[in-house]
Short mmCIF file of N, CA, C and O in Angstrom, two decimals:
data_model
loop_
_atom_site.label_atom_id
_atom_site.label_comp_id
_atom_site.label_asym_id
_atom_site.label_seq_id
_atom_site.Cartn_x
_atom_site.Cartn_y
_atom_site.Cartn_z
N MET A 210 9.11 -38.01 2.38
CA MET A 210 9.76 -38.62 3.52
C MET A 210 11.07 -39.23 3.07
O MET A 210 11.13 -39.93 2.08
N ILE A 211 12.14 -38.97 3.78
CA ILE A 211 13.45 -39.54 3.50
C ILE A 211 13.68 -40.71 4.47
O ILE A 211 13.55 -40.54 5.68
N LEU A 212 14.02 -41.86 3.91
CA LEU A 212 14.29 -43.02 4.75
C LEU A 212 15.64 -42.88 5.43
O LEU A 212 16.55 -42.26 4.89
N PRO A 213 15.81 -43.50 6.61
CA PRO A 213 17.13 -43.50 7.25
C PRO A 213 18.15 -44.18 6.33
O PRO A 213 17.78 -45.02 5.51
N ALA A 214 19.41 -43.83 6.46
CA ALA A 214 20.47 -44.32 5.56
C ALA A 214 20.48 -45.84 5.46
O ALA A 214 20.69 -46.39 4.37
N GLU A 215 20.23 -46.54 6.55
CA GLU A 215 20.29 -48.00 6.51
C GLU A 215 19.15 -48.63 5.71
O GLU A 215 19.20 -49.78 5.33
N LYS A 216 18.12 -47.85 5.40
CA LYS A 216 17.00 -48.37 4.61
C LYS A 216 17.00 -47.84 3.18
O LYS A 216 16.14 -48.19 2.40
N GLN A 217 17.95 -47.00 2.84
CA GLN A 217 18.04 -46.46 1.49
C GLN A 217 18.77 -47.45 0.59
O GLN A 217 19.57 -48.25 1.04
N HIS A 218 18.48 -47.38 -0.70
CA HIS A 218 19.14 -48.22 -1.69
C HIS A 218 20.02 -47.32 -2.55
O HIS A 218 19.52 -46.47 -3.27
N SER A 219 21.32 -47.53 -2.47
CA SER A 219 22.26 -46.70 -3.22
C SER A 219 22.09 -46.89 -4.72
O SER A 219 21.86 -47.99 -5.19
N LEU A 220 22.23 -45.79 -5.45
CA LEU A 220 22.16 -45.80 -6.90
C LEU A 220 23.48 -46.35 -7.45
O LEU A 220 24.56 -45.97 -7.00
N ILE A 221 23.39 -47.28 -8.43
CA ILE A 221 24.59 -47.84 -9.04
C ILE A 221 24.44 -47.86 -10.55
O ILE A 221 23.33 -47.83 -11.07
N MET A 222 25.57 -47.90 -11.25
CA MET A 222 25.59 -48.03 -12.70
C MET A 222 26.47 -49.23 -13.01
O MET A 222 27.60 -49.32 -12.54
N SER A 223 25.93 -50.18 -13.76
CA SER A 223 26.69 -51.37 -14.10
C SER A 223 26.34 -51.81 -15.51
O SER A 223 25.16 -51.96 -15.84
N GLY A 224 27.34 -51.98 -16.33
CA GLY A 224 27.12 -52.42 -17.70
C GLY A 224 26.22 -51.49 -18.49
O GLY A 224 25.47 -51.93 -19.36
N GLY A 225 26.27 -50.20 -18.18
CA GLY A 225 25.44 -49.23 -18.88
C GLY A 225 24.01 -49.16 -18.38
O GLY A 225 23.20 -48.45 -18.94
N LEU A 226 23.70 -49.90 -17.31
CA LEU A 226 22.35 -49.89 -16.75
C LEU A 226 22.34 -49.21 -15.40
O LEU A 226 23.22 -49.41 -14.58
N LEU A 227 21.32 -48.41 -15.17
CA LEU A 227 21.14 -47.73 -13.91
C LEU A 227 20.31 -48.63 -12.99
O LEU A 227 19.34 -49.24 -13.42
N GLY A 228 20.71 -48.73 -11.73
CA GLY A 228 19.97 -49.58 -10.80
C GLY A 228 20.18 -49.14 -9.37
O GLY A 228 20.71 -48.07 -9.10
N PHE A 229 19.74 -50.00 -8.46
CA PHE A 229 19.84 -49.73 -7.03
C PHE A 229 20.37 -50.94 -6.30
O PHE A 229 20.01 -52.07 -6.61
N GLU A 230 21.23 -50.70 -5.31
CA GLU A 230 21.75 -51.78 -4.49
C GLU A 230 20.71 -52.21 -3.47
O GLU A 230 19.79 -51.46 -3.15
N GLY A 231 20.89 -53.42 -2.94
CA GLY A 231 20.07 -53.86 -1.82
C GLY A 231 18.90 -54.74 -2.18
O GLY A 231 18.16 -55.17 -1.31
N TYR A 232 18.70 -55.03 -3.46
CA TYR A 232 17.61 -55.92 -3.85
C TYR A 232 18.18 -57.30 -4.16
O TYR A 232 19.15 -57.44 -4.88
N HIS A 233 17.56 -58.31 -3.61
CA HIS A 233 18.02 -59.68 -3.81
C HIS A 233 17.14 -60.35 -4.87
O HIS A 233 16.03 -59.92 -5.15
N ASN A 234 17.65 -61.43 -5.46
CA ASN A 234 16.92 -62.18 -6.49
C ASN A 234 16.50 -61.29 -7.65
O ASN A 234 15.35 -61.32 -8.10
N LEU A 235 17.42 -60.49 -8.13
CA LEU A 235 17.10 -59.56 -9.22
C LEU A 235 16.63 -60.25 -10.48
O LEU A 235 15.91 -59.67 -11.27
N LYS A 236 17.04 -61.51 -10.66
CA LYS A 236 16.64 -62.22 -11.88
C LYS A 236 15.13 -62.42 -11.92
O LYS A 236 14.56 -62.65 -12.97
N ASP A 237 14.46 -62.33 -10.78
CA ASP A 237 13.02 -62.53 -10.73
C ASP A 237 12.24 -61.25 -11.00
O ASP A 237 11.05 -61.31 -11.31
N LEU A 238 12.87 -60.09 -10.87
CA LEU A 238 12.18 -58.83 -11.09
C LEU A 238 12.06 -58.54 -12.58
O LEU A 238 12.88 -58.98 -13.37
N PHE A 239 11.02 -57.80 -12.96
CA PHE A 239 10.94 -57.34 -14.34
C PHE A 239 10.49 -55.88 -14.35
O PHE A 239 9.97 -55.37 -13.38
N CYS A 240 10.73 -55.23 -15.48
CA CYS A 240 10.51 -53.80 -15.61
C CYS A 240 9.57 -53.53 -16.78
O CYS A 240 9.69 -54.17 -17.83
N VAL A 241 8.63 -52.61 -16.57
CA VAL A 241 7.71 -52.19 -17.64
C VAL A 241 7.60 -50.67 -17.63
O VAL A 241 7.88 -50.03 -16.63
N HIS A 242 7.19 -50.12 -18.76
CA HIS A 242 6.93 -48.68 -18.86
C HIS A 242 5.45 -48.41 -18.58
O HIS A 242 4.59 -49.14 -19.07
N ALA A 243 5.18 -47.36 -17.84
CA ALA A 243 3.80 -46.93 -17.64
C ALA A 243 3.33 -46.21 -18.91
O ALA A 243 4.09 -45.46 -19.51
N ASN A 244 2.09 -46.46 -19.29
CA ASN A 244 1.57 -45.76 -20.47
C ASN A 244 1.06 -44.39 -20.07
O ASN A 244 1.26 -43.94 -18.94
N GLY A 245 0.36 -43.74 -20.97
CA GLY A 245 -0.03 -42.35 -20.74
C GLY A 245 -1.40 -42.13 -20.13
O GLY A 245 -1.92 -41.04 -20.23
N ASP A 246 -2.01 -43.15 -19.50
CA ASP A 246 -3.36 -42.91 -18.98
C ASP A 246 -3.36 -42.08 -17.69
O ASP A 246 -4.38 -41.53 -17.30
N ASN A 247 -2.22 -41.99 -17.02
CA ASN A 247 -2.05 -41.13 -15.84
C ASN A 247 -3.06 -41.38 -14.73
O ASN A 247 -3.47 -40.47 -14.03
N ASN A 248 -3.47 -42.65 -14.56
CA ASN A 248 -4.41 -42.99 -13.49
C ASN A 248 -3.74 -43.09 -12.12
O ASN A 248 -4.44 -43.17 -11.11
N PHE A 249 -2.43 -43.09 -12.09
CA PHE A 249 -1.72 -43.30 -10.83
C PHE A 249 -0.78 -42.16 -10.49
O PHE A 249 0.26 -42.36 -9.88
N LEU A 250 -1.16 -40.94 -10.88
CA LEU A 250 -0.33 -39.77 -10.59
C LEU A 250 -0.14 -39.57 -9.09
O LEU A 250 0.92 -39.12 -8.65
N LEU A 251 -1.13 -39.92 -8.29
CA LEU A 251 -1.00 -39.77 -6.84
C LEU A 251 0.06 -40.70 -6.25
O LEU A 251 0.52 -40.50 -5.14
N TYR A 252 0.45 -41.71 -7.02
CA TYR A 252 1.52 -42.63 -6.61
C TYR A 252 2.86 -42.26 -7.23
O TYR A 252 3.83 -42.98 -7.09
N GLY A 253 2.90 -41.14 -7.94
CA GLY A 253 4.13 -40.69 -8.58
C GLY A 253 4.41 -41.38 -9.90
O GLY A 253 5.52 -41.32 -10.41
N ILE A 254 3.41 -42.03 -10.46
CA ILE A 254 3.59 -42.76 -11.71
C ILE A 254 2.97 -41.95 -12.85
O ILE A 254 1.75 -41.79 -12.91
N ALA A 255 3.81 -41.46 -13.74
CA ALA A 255 3.37 -40.69 -14.90
C ALA A 255 3.77 -41.46 -16.16
O ALA A 255 4.44 -42.48 -16.09
N GLU A 256 3.37 -40.94 -17.30
CA GLU A 256 3.71 -41.57 -18.57
C GLU A 256 5.21 -41.81 -18.66
O GLU A 256 6.02 -40.94 -18.33
N ASN A 257 5.58 -43.00 -19.09
CA ASN A 257 6.96 -43.45 -19.29
C ASN A 257 7.74 -43.69 -18.00
O ASN A 257 8.94 -43.91 -18.03
N SER A 258 7.06 -43.69 -16.85
CA SER A 258 7.75 -44.11 -15.63
C SER A 258 8.15 -45.57 -15.80
O SER A 258 7.45 -46.35 -16.44
N LEU A 259 9.29 -45.93 -15.23
CA LEU A 259 9.69 -47.33 -15.20
C LEU A 259 9.13 -47.96 -13.94
O LEU A 259 9.32 -47.44 -12.84
N LEU A 260 8.44 -49.08 -14.10
CA LEU A 260 7.87 -49.79 -12.96
C LEU A 260 8.63 -51.09 -12.77
O LEU A 260 8.71 -51.91 -13.69
N ILE A 261 9.22 -51.26 -11.60
CA ILE A 261 9.94 -52.49 -11.27
C ILE A 261 8.95 -53.38 -10.53
O ILE A 261 8.40 -52.99 -9.50
N VAL A 262 8.73 -54.59 -11.06
CA VAL A 262 7.71 -55.49 -10.54
C VAL A 262 8.37 -56.74 -9.96
O VAL A 262 9.26 -57.34 -10.58
N ASP A 263 7.92 -57.13 -8.77
CA ASP A 263 8.39 -58.36 -8.14
C ASP A 263 7.27 -59.39 -8.23
O ASP A 263 6.24 -59.26 -7.56
N PRO A 264 7.44 -60.43 -9.07
CA PRO A 264 6.38 -61.43 -9.24
C PRO A 264 6.17 -62.30 -7.99
O PRO A 264 5.18 -63.00 -7.90
N LYS A 265 7.09 -62.25 -7.05
CA LYS A 265 6.95 -63.06 -5.84
C LYS A 265 6.16 -62.35 -4.74
O LYS A 265 5.78 -62.97 -3.76
N LYS A 266 5.93 -61.05 -4.91
CA LYS A 266 5.13 -60.31 -3.93
C LYS A 266 3.66 -60.69 -4.14
O LYS A 266 3.17 -60.66 -5.26
N PRO A 267 2.93 -61.00 -3.07
CA PRO A 267 1.53 -61.38 -3.23
C PRO A 267 0.63 -60.18 -3.51
O PRO A 267 1.00 -59.04 -3.23
N PHE A 268 -0.54 -60.47 -4.05
CA PHE A 268 -1.55 -59.44 -4.28
C PHE A 268 -1.89 -58.78 -2.95
O PHE A 268 -2.03 -59.44 -1.92
N ARG A 269 -2.03 -57.45 -2.99
CA ARG A 269 -2.52 -56.69 -1.83
C ARG A 269 -3.48 -55.62 -2.34
O ARG A 269 -3.11 -54.81 -3.18
N LYS A 270 -4.69 -55.66 -1.81
CA LYS A 270 -5.68 -54.66 -2.19
C LYS A 270 -5.17 -53.27 -1.83
O LYS A 270 -4.52 -53.08 -0.81
N ASN A 271 -5.45 -52.31 -2.70
CA ASN A 271 -5.05 -50.91 -2.54
C ASN A 271 -3.55 -50.68 -2.66
O ASN A 271 -3.04 -49.65 -2.22
N GLU A 272 -2.84 -51.64 -3.23
CA GLU A 272 -1.43 -51.45 -3.57
C GLU A 272 -1.28 -51.61 -5.07
O GLU A 272 -2.23 -51.96 -5.77
N LEU A 273 -0.10 -51.35 -5.59
CA LEU A 273 0.12 -51.33 -7.04
C LEU A 273 0.38 -52.75 -7.56
O LEU A 273 1.51 -53.22 -7.62
N ASN A 274 -0.70 -53.42 -7.94
CA ASN A 274 -0.66 -54.79 -8.45
C ASN A 274 -0.64 -54.77 -9.97
O ASN A 274 -1.23 -53.90 -10.60
N VAL A 275 0.02 -55.78 -10.57
CA VAL A 275 0.14 -55.87 -12.03
C VAL A 275 -0.57 -57.13 -12.50
O VAL A 275 -0.35 -58.22 -11.95
N PHE A 276 -1.39 -56.97 -13.55
CA PHE A 276 -2.14 -58.08 -14.13
C PHE A 276 -1.88 -58.16 -15.63
O PHE A 276 -1.63 -57.15 -16.28
N GLU A 277 -1.96 -59.37 -16.18
CA GLU A 277 -1.82 -59.57 -17.62
C GLU A 277 -3.21 -59.59 -18.24
O GLU A 277 -4.08 -60.34 -17.78
N THR A 278 -3.42 -58.78 -19.25
CA THR A 278 -4.73 -58.71 -19.91
C THR A 278 -4.72 -59.53 -21.20
O THR A 278 -3.67 -60.02 -21.63
N ASP A 279 -5.87 -59.67 -21.84
CA ASP A 279 -5.97 -60.37 -23.12
C ASP A 279 -5.68 -59.45 -24.30
O ASP A 279 -5.62 -59.89 -25.43
N THR A 280 -5.50 -58.16 -24.03
CA THR A 280 -5.20 -57.19 -25.10
C THR A 280 -3.79 -57.46 -25.64
O THR A 280 -2.83 -57.55 -24.87
N ILE A 281 -3.70 -57.60 -26.95
CA ILE A 281 -2.40 -57.88 -27.59
C ILE A 281 -2.02 -56.69 -28.46
O ILE A 281 -2.79 -56.25 -29.32
N ILE A 282 -0.82 -56.15 -28.22
CA ILE A 282 -0.27 -55.07 -29.03
C ILE A 282 1.14 -55.48 -29.44
O ILE A 282 1.94 -55.90 -28.60
N ASN A 283 1.42 -55.40 -30.73
CA ASN A 283 2.72 -55.81 -31.28
C ASN A 283 3.06 -57.24 -30.87
O ASN A 283 4.20 -57.56 -30.55
N GLY A 284 2.04 -58.11 -30.85
CA GLY A 284 2.27 -59.52 -30.56
C GLY A 284 2.46 -59.88 -29.09
O GLY A 284 2.77 -61.02 -28.78
N GLU A 285 2.30 -58.91 -28.20
CA GLU A 285 2.50 -59.17 -26.77
C GLU A 285 1.27 -58.80 -25.97
O GLU A 285 0.65 -57.77 -26.21
N LYS A 286 0.94 -59.68 -24.99
CA LYS A 286 -0.17 -59.35 -24.08
C LYS A 286 0.23 -58.15 -23.24
O LYS A 286 1.37 -58.02 -22.83
N GLN A 287 -0.73 -57.28 -23.00
CA GLN A 287 -0.48 -56.06 -22.25
C GLN A 287 -0.70 -56.26 -20.76
O GLN A 287 -1.51 -57.09 -20.35
N LEU A 288 0.04 -55.51 -19.97
CA LEU A 288 -0.10 -55.55 -18.52
C LEU A 288 -0.91 -54.34 -18.07
O LEU A 288 -0.91 -53.30 -18.71
N LYS A 289 -1.60 -54.51 -16.95
CA LYS A 289 -2.42 -53.42 -16.42
C LYS A 289 -2.16 -53.30 -14.92
O LYS A 289 -2.09 -54.29 -14.21
N LEU A 290 -2.03 -52.07 -14.48
CA LEU A 290 -1.83 -51.76 -13.07
C LEU A 290 -3.20 -51.57 -12.42
O LEU A 290 -4.07 -50.92 -12.99
N SER A 291 -3.39 -52.14 -11.23
CA SER A 291 -4.67 -52.01 -10.55
C SER A 291 -4.51 -52.12 -9.04
O SER A 291 -3.64 -52.85 -8.56
N LEU A 292 -5.36 -51.39 -8.33
CA LEU A 292 -5.38 -51.46 -6.87
C LEU A 292 -6.28 -52.59 -6.38
O LEU A 292 -6.25 -52.95 -5.21
N THR A 293 -7.09 -53.14 -7.29
CA THR A 293 -8.00 -54.24 -6.96
C THR A 293 -7.78 -55.39 -7.94
O THR A 293 -7.15 -55.21 -8.98
N ARG A 294 -8.33 -56.55 -7.63
CA ARG A 294 -8.22 -57.70 -8.53
C ARG A 294 -8.97 -57.43 -9.83
O ARG A 294 -10.03 -56.79 -9.82
N LEU A 295 -8.43 -57.92 -10.92
CA LEU A 295 -9.09 -57.81 -12.22
C LEU A 295 -9.58 -59.20 -12.61
O LEU A 295 -8.75 -60.10 -12.84
N ASP A 296 -10.89 -59.38 -12.67
CA ASP A 296 -11.47 -60.68 -13.00
C ASP A 296 -10.96 -61.19 -14.33
O ASP A 296 -10.93 -60.46 -15.32
N GLY A 297 -10.55 -62.45 -14.34
CA GLY A 297 -10.10 -63.09 -15.57
C GLY A 297 -8.69 -62.73 -16.00
O GLY A 297 -8.22 -63.21 -17.03
N CYS A 298 -8.00 -61.90 -15.24
CA CYS A 298 -6.63 -61.50 -15.59
C CYS A 298 -5.65 -62.11 -14.58
O CYS A 298 -5.80 -61.91 -13.38
N PRO A 299 -4.66 -62.84 -15.07
CA PRO A 299 -3.68 -63.42 -14.15
C PRO A 299 -2.86 -62.33 -13.44
O PRO A 299 -2.44 -61.35 -14.06
N PHE A 300 -2.66 -62.52 -12.15
CA PHE A 300 -1.82 -61.62 -11.34
C PHE A 300 -0.36 -61.89 -11.68
O PHE A 300 0.09 -63.03 -11.70
N MET A 301 0.41 -60.83 -11.94
CA MET A 301 1.80 -60.96 -12.36
C MET A 301 2.80 -60.53 -11.29
O MET A 301 3.98 -60.84 -11.39
N GLY A 302 2.36 -59.78 -10.29
CA GLY A 302 3.26 -59.31 -9.24
C GLY A 302 2.86 -57.93 -8.76
O GLY A 302 1.83 -57.40 -9.17
N ARG A 303 3.70 -57.37 -7.90
CA ARG A 303 3.41 -56.05 -7.33
C ARG A 303 4.57 -55.11 -7.60
O ARG A 303 5.74 -55.51 -7.56
N VAL A 304 4.25 -53.86 -7.85
CA VAL A 304 5.28 -52.84 -8.10
C VAL A 304 6.03 -52.57 -6.80
O VAL A 304 5.42 -52.35 -5.76
N ILE A 305 7.37 -52.63 -6.88
CA ILE A 305 8.19 -52.34 -5.70
C ILE A 305 8.92 -51.00 -5.84
O ILE A 305 9.42 -50.47 -4.87
N MET A 306 8.96 -50.49 -7.09
CA MET A 306 9.66 -49.23 -7.31
C MET A 306 9.15 -48.60 -8.59
O MET A 306 8.83 -49.29 -9.56
N SER A 307 9.07 -47.29 -8.58
CA SER A 307 8.73 -46.52 -9.77
C SER A 307 9.83 -45.47 -9.95
O SER A 307 10.23 -44.82 -9.00
N VAL A 308 10.30 -45.35 -11.18
CA VAL A 308 11.33 -44.38 -11.49
C VAL A 308 10.82 -43.46 -12.59
O VAL A 308 10.41 -43.93 -13.65
N SER A 309 10.79 -42.17 -12.34
CA SER A 309 10.36 -41.21 -13.35
C SER A 309 11.53 -40.84 -14.24
O SER A 309 12.63 -40.62 -13.76
N GLN A 310 11.25 -40.76 -15.54
CA GLN A 310 12.26 -40.36 -16.52
C GLN A 310 11.86 -38.99 -17.07
O GLN A 310 10.74 -38.81 -17.50
N PHE A 311 12.79 -38.07 -17.07
CA PHE A 311 12.49 -36.72 -17.52
C PHE A 311 13.09 -36.40 -18.88
O PHE A 311 12.75 -35.41 -19.49
N SER A 312 14.00 -37.24 -19.36
CA SER A 312 14.53 -37.02 -20.70
C SER A 312 15.10 -38.29 -21.25
O SER A 312 15.29 -39.25 -20.57
#
């Protein structure tokens, strides 16, 4: 489905970074890479997709929610994508955009 022009976000390049116009409070958003478990292929999320997360978006069942787990890799707690609440894991925000990288 193609959104009408007034609802599309134009692609921009600034300071060597690729992004999209039309998002406010960008300082609050964060970006993570999807790992290779491929559990969300039906949502267009494959290995190494960039997931843009808005921590101000509330939890919604059956949507792409992000949680912080107790698993530590390279000194950092890992995040997990889930359509349902994960017991004992703090909610970190909801995915607002996924970008696939092909090279």
